Amino acid sequence: MAETGVRVGLFVTCLVDLFRPSVGFAAVKLLEEAGCSVEAPFAQTCCGQPSYNSGDRQSATRIAEKVIETFADYDYVVVPSGSCAGMIRRHYPGLFAEDAEMRARAEALAAKTYELTSFLVGVRGFTRVKARWRKRVTYHDGCSGLRELGVRDEPRTLLASVEGLALSELSGAETCCGFGGSFAVKYPDISDKMVADKVADIAASGAEAVLCGDLGCLLNIAGKLCRLGRAVEARHVAEVLAGMAEELPPIGAPG
Amino acid sequence: MSEPREEILGAIRRAFKRGALAAEAAGELSRRLAAHPRNPVPQRAAALEEEDRLRLFVAMAEEADARVSQLDSLDAVPAAVAEYLARENLPAEIVMAPDPMLEALPWKREPLLAIRRGRAEAGDAVSLTPAFAAIAETGTLMLISGAETPTSLNFLPDTHIVVVAARQVVASYEEGFDLLRAAAAEKGWPRTVNFVTGPSRTADIEQTIELGAHGPRRLHIILVGEREPAGKK
Amino acid sequence: MLLNSRDFPANAREGLGNPTLQKALSMARTGFPEKRARAIERLPEFESLREKARAIKEATLANLDFYLETYENKVLAAGGKVHWARSASEAREAVLAICRSVGAKTVTKGKSMVAEEVGLNPFLEENGITPIETDLGEYIIQLRREPPSHIIAPAIHLVKEEVAQSFREAHRELPPQRPLSEARQLCDEARAVLRPRFLAADAGITGANFLVAETGSSLIVTNEGNGDLTQLLPRVHIVMASIEKLVPTLEDAATLLRLLARSATGQEFSAYTTLSTGPRREGDEDGPEAYHVVLLDNGRSALLGGEFEDILRCIRCAACLNHCPVYTAVGGHAYGTVYPGPMGAVLSPALFGLEECAHLPNASTFCGRCEAVCPMQIPLPKMMRGWREREFTQKKAPAVARAALRLWAFFALRPGLYHPFARIVARALFAAGARRGRFRSLLFHSGWTAVRDLPAPEGRTFHHLWAKRRKGA
């Protein structure tokens, strides 16, 4: 492993931790290939987004304080999720409007926090991976990564370097899949319509696999693909970039 | 009636934790109103040469489904109107704005054309009006109400023909406003100013665009450009 | 007007299950965004105009009292009258009093969301005055006795067969053999029926897109020309507008106008943009003899200076509706208020109460497309979240949801408890679901598994594996 001066704290995210740790290890592998030394501090849990988006600002603030403290000493914080990275980058500072010192710390963390692919391409200049995967894939842009962080070209740049992989763009790639955290559970009928439309677009793309940078969207999309009995695989983009897609079953497939 | 007024104004002031604006602050806002500074104007409409301005006006108006015919001189307008009516299979009857510029045209050359002057009535098929100005930016006509230019002519007939002189075509809305203010300083502010871009339309049924919803089905612009050297206006 | 926002989930289900509505919405879902995108591509200054427009509106709101008074003075100087209304009922009464003062029996109406907000039509009818909607979409839904489902395209929920049926039922003189299968034929039918009504109306009521303080003018933006006929032909023109419609100058209006049509319909400019200033002048051959403005507050002044002030920048272009995946899935009627979609999810709770409208700010995935397309840069998701926060702190959110959130936060703040617990959950779910790789149903997850499977976890948590890897290293 290349031990360099760049220390990255990996913010694993609660969904990756619980559902698909492989995504976390894929991120570690890519970051190390990009010359970083990676740590995943045990004191992390969740970014606080469930509380924040449900109106429990107080809990969100306390969780944010904890994240700020946990990751204060790293050069960068990298997150394999546009949504959780967006929470830290775009929303943490606003939680401390009344507290100048904490706000400054939140801003410092926000400034060094990146979604995985945008960190690799934008910060590390790492654009060529060593993976190969013979598949026709399509890509769904998670809403937070796309609109809060402006992540769009980076995953495509990296995917273009995967040997054997062909990307066909998804019609409506920028339309929400209907996940939205608790929205999917609170308004299942609406969420269902949205994810059904998404799955129809995926099918129309002719791809064998749909990739995305957010596990939340992927659980939703994979869940609908499974329910409808579609053969399209759903995977986190990091798995493919790290060359793990061959041996790792897709999301929602028997282990 | 004054009670709601005072309460609403009071609620606004309470929201900002202040009373009515101090004379100084109010004076500053009043000065801005009087100066009405321009905000950024899109490049498309900024300082166009006359030829580009006319070209843009025609292109944008036609894109908005207006039809534009260009003449070299005002004297050719009566014949152009008669010819347009014949071509469109419309009766040789128009209701015309009692406007001095239009009155001065050689209508006698079109003896078969029946002309009524005044506002439009139900059943009038074709109107003819002047324009106050025209705006190249979006192919928009600027029409103002007045004794010589009744507004009903702009809306009731199925076909609206508008005579625009090339020198009336300005680049932006802002230039149109300046002309309006200058005219209003003499004749008072008009009751209505209509900015008209193409004929009436609707997309209220299945987003299908249909022309002629309630206003004119056809907007025909006669653009009269005296071929003069630049600078002579 | 508030209808049934409390029933949002049931309304939404009904909308999702209505095939003609879904057909109508599928046309809107692609049509509006594509047209908007094309229009904006042609105006390289669009982003800088957004910045400017926002600044104009912010500066206007900060001095709204000044601009309202200046505007009022200008209206009076032009021979018009201004009526201030604190509430919906005061606005309705003001309109009724004006109508009665001229003995009006029928009034034509241009499209006005403020008139919808205050429930003007039923009130006029109760008082013996017949309101006639003249915007084609509004006319159609008036015949059907439905509220608008969209703020600029009120009949967007209908397909043309439904319109044809409504016309056949309402238009007694319409020969049964006359074809009404095409939009063109339906337009012509409405034009023919409405023309005499325009000419016969005693008063005309329009809304206003902007009120210009500099000149005391109301400004309407339309495509059909119905608003112009409405305000031109009757003896009295009544403008209904809410107080945040003020802009200082014509130049400021121009900046907003460059954004409005492009954001709304994707047009470069609407067919008719009309400034009206007072009644007809001496020597004019047409135009109303009297000009009235009813200025409505209805809860807006209470938003100034607070966390929801930004919604007062809204210029009602409907881009947020057109780009909202929830709106375009369920349609406008599901929201149960006259202001649907993202802007309505922020505004409706302010106008009609959070308790009544609590679903609306919750029914969003925060996908952020509304804010991305808003020409006035209104932070709609942020303000929806603001309503959720009020709901949570005022203990209006469901108790179970509140408890679950608190429990989650409790664990999230205690990694020493969280990680062992996560390990157990991951193992248990893996043991139960690994064979299939997913769950078709799962206790406490019925909302999720009702419509999709839940993929099973890999069995071990990242942090468990990471700790083992570190030990092994």
PDB file of C-alpha atoms in Angstrom, chain B:
ATOM      1  CA  MET B   1     -61.693  50.926   4.596  1.00  0.00           C
ATOM      2  CA  SER B   2     -58.571  52.361   6.215  1.00  0.00           C
ATOM      3  CA  GLU B   3     -58.428  49.799   8.997  1.00  0.00           C
ATOM      4  CA  PRO B   4     -57.237  46.824   6.929  1.00  0.00           C
ATOM      5  CA  ARG B   5     -54.780  49.104   5.159  1.00  0.00           C
ATOM      6  CA  GLU B   6     -53.177  50.277   8.385  1.00  0.00           C
ATOM      7  CA  GLU B   7     -53.136  46.762   9.766  1.00  0.00           C
ATOM      8  CA  ILE B   8     -51.413  45.297   6.735  1.00  0.00           C
ATOM      9  CA  LEU B   9     -48.821  48.049   6.602  1.00  0.00           C
ATOM     10  CA  GLY B  10     -48.373  47.730  10.376  1.00  0.00           C
ATOM     11  CA  ALA B  11     -47.885  43.954  10.107  1.00  0.00           C
ATOM     12  CA  ILE B  12     -45.176  44.453   7.488  1.00  0.00           C
ATOM     13  CA  ARG B  13     -43.388  46.967   9.671  1.00  0.00           C
ATOM     14  CA  ARG B  14     -43.647  44.747  12.733  1.00  0.00           C
ATOM     15  CA  ALA B  15     -42.194  41.851  10.746  1.00  0.00           C
ATOM     16  CA  PHE B  16     -39.103  43.949  10.099  1.00  0.00           C
ATOM     17  CA  LYS B  17     -39.141  45.404  13.613  1.00  0.00           C
ATOM     18  CA  ARG B  18     -39.364  48.976  12.386  1.00  0.00           C
ATOM     19  CA  GLY B  19     -41.839  51.768  11.776  1.00  0.00           C
ATOM     20  CA  ALA B  20     -42.545  53.468   8.471  1.00  0.00           C
ATOM     21  CA  LEU B  21     -39.354  54.133   6.537  1.00  0.00           C
ATOM     22  CA  ALA B  22     -37.449  57.200   7.619  1.00  0.00           C
ATOM     23  CA  ALA B  23     -37.582  60.089   5.177  1.00  0.00           C
ATOM     24  CA  GLU B  24     -34.030  59.467   4.096  1.00  0.00           C
ATOM     25  CA  ALA B  25     -34.548  55.787   3.270  1.00  0.00           C
ATOM     26  CA  ALA B  26     -37.873  56.481   1.557  1.00  0.00           C
ATOM     27  CA  GLY B  27     -36.240  59.272  -0.419  1.00  0.00           C
ATOM     28  CA  GLU B  28     -33.587  56.927  -1.669  1.00  0.00           C
ATOM     29  CA  LEU B  29     -36.177  54.398  -2.838  1.00  0.00           C
ATOM     30  CA  SER B  30     -38.187  57.183  -4.490  1.00  0.00           C
ATOM     31  CA  ARG B  31     -35.121  58.372  -6.313  1.00  0.00           C
ATOM     32  CA  ARG B  32     -34.540  54.879  -7.621  1.00  0.00           C
ATOM     33  CA  LEU B  33     -38.140  54.732  -8.845  1.00  0.00           C
ATOM     34  CA  ALA B  34     -37.680  58.057 -10.592  1.00  0.00           C
ATOM     35  CA  ALA B  35     -34.388  56.977 -12.123  1.00  0.00           C
ATOM     36  CA  HIS B  36     -35.624  53.443 -12.922  1.00  0.00           C
ATOM     37  CA  PRO B  37     -32.112  52.114 -13.604  1.00  0.00           C
ATOM     38  CA  ARG B  38     -31.780  49.345 -16.140  1.00  0.00           C
ATOM     39  CA  ASN B  39     -30.995  45.837 -15.035  1.00  0.00           C
ATOM     40  CA  PRO B  40     -28.735  43.702 -17.237  1.00  0.00           C
ATOM     41  CA  VAL B  41     -30.204  43.285 -20.719  1.00  0.00           C
ATOM     42  CA  PRO B  42     -29.450  40.067 -22.610  1.00  0.00           C
ATOM     43  CA  GLN B  43     -26.689  40.354 -25.158  1.00  0.00           C
ATOM     44  CA  ARG B  44     -29.162  39.434 -27.849  1.00  0.00           C
ATOM     45  CA  ALA B  45     -30.949  42.764 -27.321  1.00  0.00           C
ATOM     46  CA  ALA B  46     -28.039  44.974 -26.375  1.00  0.00           C
ATOM     47  CA  ALA B  47     -27.142  47.758 -28.773  1.00  0.00           C
ATOM     48  CA  LEU B  48     -27.971  46.148 -32.081  1.00  0.00           C
ATOM     49  CA  GLU B  49     -27.253  47.854 -35.363  1.00  0.00           C
ATOM     50  CA  GLU B  50     -30.438  48.688 -37.246  1.00  0.00           C
ATOM     51  CA  GLU B  51     -30.086  45.874 -39.747  1.00  0.00           C
ATOM     52  CA  ASP B  52     -29.533  43.237 -37.035  1.00  0.00           C
ATOM     53  CA  ARG B  53     -32.376  44.669 -35.019  1.00  0.00           C
ATOM     54  CA  LEU B  54     -34.812  44.336 -37.903  1.00  0.00           C
ATOM     55  CA  ARG B  55     -33.579  40.865 -38.736  1.00  0.00           C
ATOM     56  CA  LEU B  56     -34.023  39.741 -35.128  1.00  0.00           C
ATOM     57  CA  PHE B  57     -37.451  41.324 -34.881  1.00  0.00           C
ATOM     58  CA  VAL B  58     -38.689  39.563 -37.995  1.00  0.00           C
ATOM     59  CA  ALA B  59     -37.212  36.216 -37.005  1.00  0.00           C
ATOM     60  CA  MET B  60     -38.641  36.307 -33.497  1.00  0.00           C
ATOM     61  CA  ALA B  61     -42.068  37.537 -34.600  1.00  0.00           C
ATOM     62  CA  GLU B  62     -42.304  34.794 -37.208  1.00  0.00           C
ATOM     63  CA  GLU B  63     -41.196  32.224 -34.686  1.00  0.00           C
ATOM     64  CA  ALA B  64     -44.148  33.360 -32.572  1.00  0.00           C
ATOM     65  CA  ASP B  65     -46.419  32.671 -35.578  1.00  0.00           C
ATOM     66  CA  ALA B  66     -46.846  36.265 -36.699  1.00  0.00           C
ATOM     67  CA  ARG B  67     -46.422  36.870 -40.436  1.00  0.00           C
ATOM     68  CA  VAL B  68     -44.262  39.755 -41.526  1.00  0.00           C
ATOM     69  CA  SER B  69     -44.204  41.456 -44.896  1.00  0.00           C
ATOM     70  CA  GLN B  70     -41.681  44.170 -45.581  1.00  0.00           C
ATOM     71  CA  LEU B  71     -42.343  47.241 -47.678  1.00  0.00           C
ATOM     72  CA  ASP B  72     -40.077  50.037 -48.825  1.00  0.00           C
ATOM     73  CA  SER B  73     -42.523  52.860 -48.310  1.00  0.00           C
ATOM     74  CA  LEU B  74     -45.660  53.730 -46.375  1.00  0.00           C
ATOM     75  CA  ASP B  75     -47.432  54.550 -49.635  1.00  0.00           C
ATOM     76  CA  ALA B  76     -47.404  50.862 -50.485  1.00  0.00           C
ATOM     77  CA  VAL B  77     -49.391  49.900 -47.375  1.00  0.00           C
ATOM     78  CA  PRO B  78     -52.948  50.169 -48.801  1.00  0.00           C
ATOM     79  CA  ALA B  79     -52.123  47.881 -51.694  1.00  0.00           C
ATOM     80  CA  ALA B  80     -50.380  45.449 -49.358  1.00  0.00           C
ATOM     81  CA  VAL B  81     -53.443  45.341 -47.098  1.00  0.00           C
ATOM     82  CA  ALA B  82     -55.782  44.737 -50.021  1.00  0.00           C
ATOM     83  CA  GLU B  83     -53.515  42.067 -51.401  1.00  0.00           C
ATOM     84  CA  TYR B  84     -53.227  40.343 -48.015  1.00  0.00           C
ATOM     85  CA  LEU B  85     -57.016  40.247 -47.621  1.00  0.00           C
ATOM     86  CA  ALA B  86     -57.440  38.791 -51.091  1.00  0.00           C
ATOM     87  CA  ARG B  87     -54.716  36.225 -50.534  1.00  0.00           C
ATOM     88  CA  GLU B  88     -56.257  35.092 -47.253  1.00  0.00           C
ATOM     89  CA  ASN B  89     -59.750  34.991 -48.767  1.00  0.00           C
ATOM     90  CA  LEU B  90     -60.933  37.664 -46.371  1.00  0.00           C
ATOM     91  CA  PRO B  91     -63.612  40.237 -47.222  1.00  0.00           C
ATOM     92  CA  ALA B  92     -62.298  43.609 -48.383  1.00  0.00           C
ATOM     93  CA  GLU B  93     -63.409  45.309 -45.176  1.00  0.00           C
ATOM     94  CA  ILE B  94     -61.336  46.592 -42.327  1.00  0.00           C
ATOM     95  CA  VAL B  95     -61.850  48.550 -39.156  1.00  0.00           C
ATOM     96  CA  MET B  96     -58.980  50.976 -38.796  1.00  0.00           C
ATOM     97  CA  ALA B  97     -57.525  52.911 -35.895  1.00  0.00           C
ATOM     98  CA  PRO B  98     -58.274  56.637 -36.378  1.00  0.00           C
ATOM     99  CA  ASP B  99     -54.598  57.339 -36.352  1.00  0.00           C
ATOM    100  CA  PRO B 100     -53.060  60.229 -38.342  1.00  0.00           C
ATOM    101  CA  MET B 101     -50.274  58.124 -39.813  1.00  0.00           C
ATOM    102  CA  LEU B 102     -52.751  55.554 -41.137  1.00  0.00           C
ATOM    103  CA  GLU B 103     -55.211  58.260 -42.277  1.00  0.00           C
ATOM    104  CA  ALA B 104     -52.485  59.853 -44.334  1.00  0.00           C
ATOM    105  CA  LEU B 105     -51.945  56.743 -46.445  1.00  0.00           C
ATOM    106  CA  PRO B 106     -53.228  56.753 -50.061  1.00  0.00           C
ATOM    107  CA  TRP B 107     -56.327  54.631 -49.413  1.00  0.00           C
ATOM    108  CA  LYS B 108     -57.996  56.055 -52.529  1.00  0.00           C
ATOM    109  CA  ARG B 109     -55.805  53.743 -54.548  1.00  0.00           C
ATOM    110  CA  GLU B 110     -57.834  50.824 -53.146  1.00  0.00           C
ATOM    111  CA  PRO B 111     -61.392  51.838 -53.986  1.00  0.00           C
ATOM    112  CA  LEU B 112     -62.752  48.351 -53.305  1.00  0.00           C
ATOM    113  CA  LEU B 113     -61.523  48.335 -49.739  1.00  0.00           C
ATOM    114  CA  ALA B 114     -64.216  49.338 -47.218  1.00  0.00           C
ATOM    115  CA  ILE B 115     -62.773  51.094 -44.176  1.00  0.00           C
ATOM    116  CA  ARG B 116     -64.520  51.944 -40.926  1.00  0.00           C
ATOM    117  CA  ARG B 117     -62.687  54.058 -38.369  1.00  0.00           C
ATOM    118  CA  GLY B 118     -62.949  53.593 -34.618  1.00  0.00           C
ATOM    119  CA  ARG B 119     -63.039  50.834 -32.086  1.00  0.00           C
ATOM    120  CA  ALA B 120     -63.755  47.230 -32.972  1.00  0.00           C
ATOM    121  CA  GLU B 121     -67.242  45.772 -32.649  1.00  0.00           C
ATOM    122  CA  ALA B 122     -68.397  42.189 -32.419  1.00  0.00           C
ATOM    123  CA  GLY B 123     -68.248  40.699 -35.886  1.00  0.00           C
ATOM    124  CA  ASP B 124     -65.395  42.815 -37.224  1.00  0.00           C
ATOM    125  CA  ALA B 125     -63.156  40.426 -39.116  1.00  0.00           C
ATOM    126  CA  VAL B 126     -60.025  42.466 -39.740  1.00  0.00           C
ATOM    127  CA  SER B 127     -58.453  45.396 -37.925  1.00  0.00           C
ATOM    128  CA  LEU B 128     -55.616  47.659 -38.923  1.00  0.00           C
ATOM    129  CA  THR B 129     -53.603  49.549 -36.333  1.00  0.00           C
ATOM    130  CA  PRO B 130     -50.315  51.334 -35.941  1.00  0.00           C
ATOM    131  CA  ALA B 131     -47.780  50.259 -33.329  1.00  0.00           C
ATOM    132  CA  PHE B 132     -46.221  52.431 -30.699  1.00  0.00           C
ATOM    133  CA  ALA B 133     -42.972  50.531 -30.999  1.00  0.00           C
ATOM    134  CA  ALA B 134     -41.686  47.060 -31.697  1.00  0.00           C
ATOM    135  CA  ILE B 135     -39.167  45.055 -29.702  1.00  0.00           C
ATOM    136  CA  ALA B 136     -36.638  42.945 -31.524  1.00  0.00           C
ATOM    137  CA  GLU B 137     -35.647  40.823 -28.523  1.00  0.00           C
ATOM    138  CA  THR B 138     -38.759  38.659 -28.756  1.00  0.00           C
ATOM    139  CA  GLY B 139     -40.537  39.940 -31.881  1.00  0.00           C
ATOM    140  CA  THR B 140     -42.980  41.846 -29.723  1.00  0.00           C
ATOM    141  CA  LEU B 141     -45.275  44.694 -30.737  1.00  0.00           C
ATOM    142  CA  MET B 142     -45.895  47.484 -28.259  1.00  0.00           C
ATOM    143  CA  LEU B 143     -49.389  48.948 -28.660  1.00  0.00           C
ATOM    144  CA  ILE B 144     -50.822  51.683 -26.469  1.00  0.00           C
ATOM    145  CA  SER B 145     -54.406  52.712 -25.881  1.00  0.00           C
ATOM    146  CA  GLY B 146     -55.627  56.187 -26.743  1.00  0.00           C
ATOM    147  CA  ALA B 147     -58.265  58.110 -28.626  1.00  0.00           C
ATOM    148  CA  GLU B 148     -56.514  57.264 -31.885  1.00  0.00           C
ATOM    149  CA  THR B 149     -55.738  53.671 -30.968  1.00  0.00           C
ATOM    150  CA  PRO B 150     -58.655  51.826 -29.342  1.00  0.00           C
ATOM    151  CA  THR B 151     -57.490  48.624 -27.637  1.00  0.00           C
ATOM    152  CA  SER B 152     -60.437  46.559 -28.858  1.00  0.00           C
ATOM    153  CA  LEU B 153     -58.843  46.581 -32.326  1.00  0.00           C
ATOM    154  CA  ASN B 154     -56.023  44.493 -30.911  1.00  0.00           C
ATOM    155  CA  PHE B 155     -58.237  41.727 -29.544  1.00  0.00           C
ATOM    156  CA  LEU B 156     -61.711  41.394 -31.045  1.00  0.00           C
ATOM    157  CA  PRO B 157     -61.148  40.798 -34.773  1.00  0.00           C
ATOM    158  CA  ASP B 158     -59.953  37.437 -36.063  1.00  0.00           C
ATOM    159  CA  THR B 159     -57.199  39.100 -38.033  1.00  0.00           C
ATOM    160  CA  HIS B 160     -55.040  41.941 -36.775  1.00  0.00           C
ATOM    161  CA  ILE B 161     -52.810  43.835 -39.200  1.00  0.00           C
ATOM    162  CA  VAL B 162     -50.221  46.139 -37.694  1.00  0.00           C
ATOM    163  CA  VAL B 163     -48.135  48.725 -39.531  1.00  0.00           C
ATOM    164  CA  VAL B 164     -44.688  49.197 -38.029  1.00  0.00           C
ATOM    165  CA  ALA B 165     -42.066  51.588 -39.289  1.00  0.00           C
ATOM    166  CA  ALA B 166     -38.554  50.222 -39.268  1.00  0.00           C
ATOM    167  CA  ARG B 167     -37.374  53.126 -37.134  1.00  0.00           C
ATOM    168  CA  GLN B 168     -39.914  52.089 -34.479  1.00  0.00           C
ATOM    169  CA  VAL B 169     -38.150  48.792 -33.934  1.00  0.00           C
ATOM    170  CA  VAL B 170     -36.010  48.934 -30.794  1.00  0.00           C
ATOM    171  CA  ALA B 171     -33.838  46.208 -29.367  1.00  0.00           C
ATOM    172  CA  SER B 172     -35.150  45.659 -25.833  1.00  0.00           C
ATOM    173  CA  TYR B 173     -38.213  46.147 -23.633  1.00  0.00           C
ATOM    174  CA  GLU B 174     -36.230  48.778 -21.760  1.00  0.00           C
ATOM    175  CA  GLU B 175     -35.886  50.925 -24.864  1.00  0.00           C
ATOM    176  CA  GLY B 176     -39.625  50.590 -25.373  1.00  0.00           C
ATOM    177  CA  PHE B 177     -40.218  51.802 -21.801  1.00  0.00           C
ATOM    178  CA  ASP B 178     -38.074  54.859 -22.412  1.00  0.00           C
ATOM    179  CA  LEU B 179     -40.096  55.750 -25.511  1.00  0.00           C
ATOM    180  CA  LEU B 180     -43.275  55.218 -23.500  1.00  0.00           C
ATOM    181  CA  ARG B 181     -42.155  57.509 -20.708  1.00  0.00           C
ATOM    182  CA  ALA B 182     -41.180  60.181 -23.206  1.00  0.00           C
ATOM    183  CA  ALA B 183     -44.575  60.005 -24.898  1.00  0.00           C
ATOM    184  CA  ALA B 184     -46.399  59.931 -21.543  1.00  0.00           C
ATOM    185  CA  ALA B 185     -44.642  63.095 -20.469  1.00  0.00           C
ATOM    186  CA  GLU B 186     -46.520  64.856 -23.261  1.00  0.00           C
ATOM    187  CA  LYS B 187     -49.820  63.031 -23.490  1.00  0.00           C
ATOM    188  CA  GLY B 188     -50.181  61.361 -20.107  1.00  0.00           C
ATOM    189  CA  TRP B 189     -49.757  57.705 -19.208  1.00  0.00           C
ATOM    190  CA  PRO B 190     -51.998  55.495 -21.368  1.00  0.00           C
ATOM    191  CA  ARG B 191     -54.662  53.300 -19.791  1.00  0.00           C
ATOM    192  CA  THR B 192     -53.186  50.207 -21.359  1.00  0.00           C
ATOM    193  CA  VAL B 193     -50.005  49.054 -22.982  1.00  0.00           C
ATOM    194  CA  ASN B 194     -50.208  45.764 -24.867  1.00  0.00           C
ATOM    195  CA  PHE B 195     -47.045  43.836 -25.581  1.00  0.00           C
ATOM    196  CA  VAL B 196     -48.160  41.465 -28.326  1.00  0.00           C
ATOM    197  CA  THR B 197     -46.021  38.546 -29.464  1.00  0.00           C
ATOM    198  CA  GLY B 198     -47.753  36.593 -32.192  1.00  0.00           C
ATOM    199  CA  PRO B 199     -51.439  35.735 -32.364  1.00  0.00           C
ATOM    200  CA  SER B 200     -53.589  34.455 -29.504  1.00  0.00           C
ATOM    201  CA  ARG B 201     -52.927  30.847 -28.490  1.00  0.00           C
ATOM    202  CA  THR B 202     -53.679  28.207 -25.910  1.00  0.00           C
ATOM    203  CA  ALA B 203     -52.203  24.891 -24.879  1.00  0.00           C
ATOM    204  CA  ASP B 204     -54.824  24.157 -22.249  1.00  0.00           C
ATOM    205  CA  ILE B 205     -56.021  20.992 -23.965  1.00  0.00           C
ATOM    206  CA  GLU B 206     -53.400  18.257 -23.791  1.00  0.00           C
ATOM    207  CA  GLN B 207     -50.626  20.814 -24.247  1.00  0.00           C
ATOM    208  CA  THR B 208     -51.467  21.070 -27.929  1.00  0.00           C
ATOM    209  CA  ILE B 209     -50.784  24.601 -29.127  1.00  0.00           C
ATOM    210  CA  GLU B 210     -53.762  26.061 -30.955  1.00  0.00           C
ATOM    211  CA  LEU B 211     -53.753  29.588 -32.335  1.00  0.00           C
ATOM    212  CA  GLY B 212     -56.726  31.888 -31.936  1.00  0.00           C
ATOM    213  CA  ALA B 213     -58.002  31.044 -28.469  1.00  0.00           C
ATOM    214  CA  HIS B 214     -59.900  34.249 -27.713  1.00  0.00           C
ATOM    215  CA  GLY B 215     -57.903  36.954 -29.417  1.00  0.00           C
ATOM    216  CA  PRO B 216     -56.803  37.207 -33.067  1.00  0.00           C
ATOM    217  CA  ARG B 217     -56.155  33.993 -34.966  1.00  0.00           C
ATOM    218  CA  ARG B 218     -53.744  35.804 -37.277  1.00  0.00           C
ATOM    219  CA  LEU B 219     -51.271  38.596 -36.632  1.00  0.00           C
ATOM    220  CA  HIS B 220     -49.898  40.208 -39.771  1.00  0.00           C
ATOM    221  CA  ILE B 221     -47.128  42.738 -39.416  1.00  0.00           C
ATOM    222  CA  ILE B 222     -46.350  45.171 -42.231  1.00  0.00           C
ATOM    223  CA  LEU B 223     -42.843  46.390 -41.600  1.00  0.00           C
ATOM    224  CA  VAL B 224     -42.088  49.546 -43.510  1.00  0.00           C
ATOM    225  CA  GLY B 225     -38.424  50.260 -43.841  1.00  0.00           C
ATOM    226  CA  GLU B 226     -37.628  53.418 -45.708  1.00  0.00           C
ATOM    227  CA  ARG B 227     -34.323  52.610 -47.310  1.00  0.00           C
ATOM    228  CA  GLU B 228     -32.474  55.544 -45.879  1.00  0.00           C
ATOM    229  CA  PRO B 229     -28.833  55.846 -45.086  1.00  0.00           C
ATOM    230  CA  ALA B 230     -28.057  55.177 -41.442  1.00  0.00           C
ATOM    231  CA  GLY B 231     -28.276  58.174 -39.143  1.00  0.00           C
ATOM    232  CA  LYS B 232     -31.054  59.885 -41.091  1.00  0.00           C
ATOM    233  CA  LYS B 233     -34.183  59.324 -39.056  1.00  0.00           C
TER     234      LYS B 233
END
